Amino acid sequence: MAFSTAHSALAALREDLAGEVFAPWDPGYDAARVLFDARADPRPAVIARCAGTADVVRAVRFGRELDLRIAVRGGGHGTAGAAAADGALVVDLGRMRRVTVDPVAGAARVEGGATTRDLDRAALPYGLATTGARARGTGVAGHVLGGGTGWLDRLCGPAVDNLLGVELVTAGAERVRASADERPELFWALHGGGGNFGVVTALTLRLRELPEFSLAVLRYPPGLGPEVVRAFRETFRTGPDELGGAVLYLAGPSAPAGGPRCAAVLTYAGRADRLRDLAGPLRALPHEAGPTGEVPYPAAQSLLDLPPGLRHHGSARCLTALPEEAAAAFCAGGQGLPAATRSRQLLFPQGGAVAAGPAGYPVAWRDAPWAAHPWAVWTDPADDERAVRWVRDACAALEPWSTGAGCLNLIGDEGPERIRAGLGAGNMLRLEKVKRRYDPDNVFRRNHNIRPV
């Protein structure tokens, strides 16, 4: 397209949008293009920071008219860097963060740019909550539509199990709604299919009462890791669905000289005295107590928060079981955390409402009782290869117990086979047909992509 035509189209977009438009020569462009993962350094052609659904419709039309690649930014938190791209149009939903709670219906309408922090803050005054991401800056829409694990998933199910409705703008710039009663096939595909089918401008989530919530953090010498995993496994063997948590290894400035710090996090939808009883096997080991007691649910969401400007790479493996050999492999990966980084190695239980949820949705990892999540976090570009290799090696060590699936929220770009495994090979043809119906040209491909057939 001729420069003059593109220039005129950009001028018209600036005039039409209630939000802001950034081109590379505009003040504010460099700040607007920054993503959570510092490895990503995209230079989009245009960033359209939308103020509402009408802006999203106009931006999608602009991108299609100029034949631009389109990337969608919700929270901008994904480690794959999919929220922007060189030469692309970025549909930025960062101004669309309103969360409206209906306490009578036990539901919340969440705009497409809202983060976990926004949702938790809005629901807390009503004593309500749902499964949120384990980091407050994570965008709600991406978290939910990719499956969504969190501290409450054993009680409430994965985040997507609580999805009641979706409002989105399709590749044809059409506003549509999807629910169990309206466009049910699209609604089914959105249960795991992520941003493949349009720009999600709002979603409605089921909330549940959470009048009390408790947290316990126990820190251990790193060499005690196998015993910690064993006690953690025992705790969840008989523990109720209200119980959640993780075993994790942490690198960073606070790590002791003997190696990364090992810790156990327990969350409980109930009173702290009951949590102390449930934590008996873990409390029996030599430990140093961290934050413990009844806390607001959003406080647990801040445990794994990290500041912006860091480099990230993560993956996940869902496990068929956690025998001693698998526990040892997990601990070895934790002991091998790259030095001088802020990396983490997490092991969290599934089961409960995760396993009991609807079997028909493309959430192929829900049957796994355990999941491991190596997450490299570092600052120096010279450590890129070392950090990525550690994640790869940590996953390879657990491969003998892997189901092959994994929550797609937790992985970057690992190729089409990993996407197929995460969504379920038996679901792919059906997903591809929905993709053809709503995005036949694969406009929305900056994601864990489903190709139209």
CSV table of C-alpha atoms in Angstrom, one decimal, residues 114-122 131-140 143 297-298 301:
chain,number,residue,atom,x,y,z
A,114,ALA,CA,-8.0,-6.1,33.3
A,115,THR,CA,-5.4,-7.9,35.4
A,116,THR,CA,-5.6,-10.4,38.2
A,117,ARG,CA,-5.1,-7.5,40.6
A,118,ASP,CA,-8.1,-5.6,39.2
A,119,LEU,CA,-10.3,-8.6,39.5
A,120,ASP,CA,-9.3,-9.5,43.0
A,121,ARG,CA,-9.7,-5.9,44.3
A,122,ALA,CA,-13.2,-5.6,42.8
A,131,THR,CA,-9.3,-18.9,40.4
A,132,GLY,CA,-6.8,-16.2,39.5
A,133,ALA,CA,-3.2,-16.3,38.2
A,134,ARG,CA,-0.4,-16.6,40.7
A,135,ALA,CA,1.0,-13.2,39.7
A,136,ARG,CA,-1.2,-10.1,40.0
A,137,GLY,CA,0.0,-8.5,36.8
A,138,THR,CA,-1.3,-11.3,34.6
A,139,GLY,CA,-4.1,-10.4,32.3
A,140,VAL,CA,-7.4,-12.0,33.2
A,143,HIS,CA,-5.2,-16.4,31.9
A,297,TYR,CA,-7.0,-13.7,49.2
A,298,PRO,CA,-5.2,-11.0,47.0
A,301,GLN,CA,-1.6,-13.5,44.7
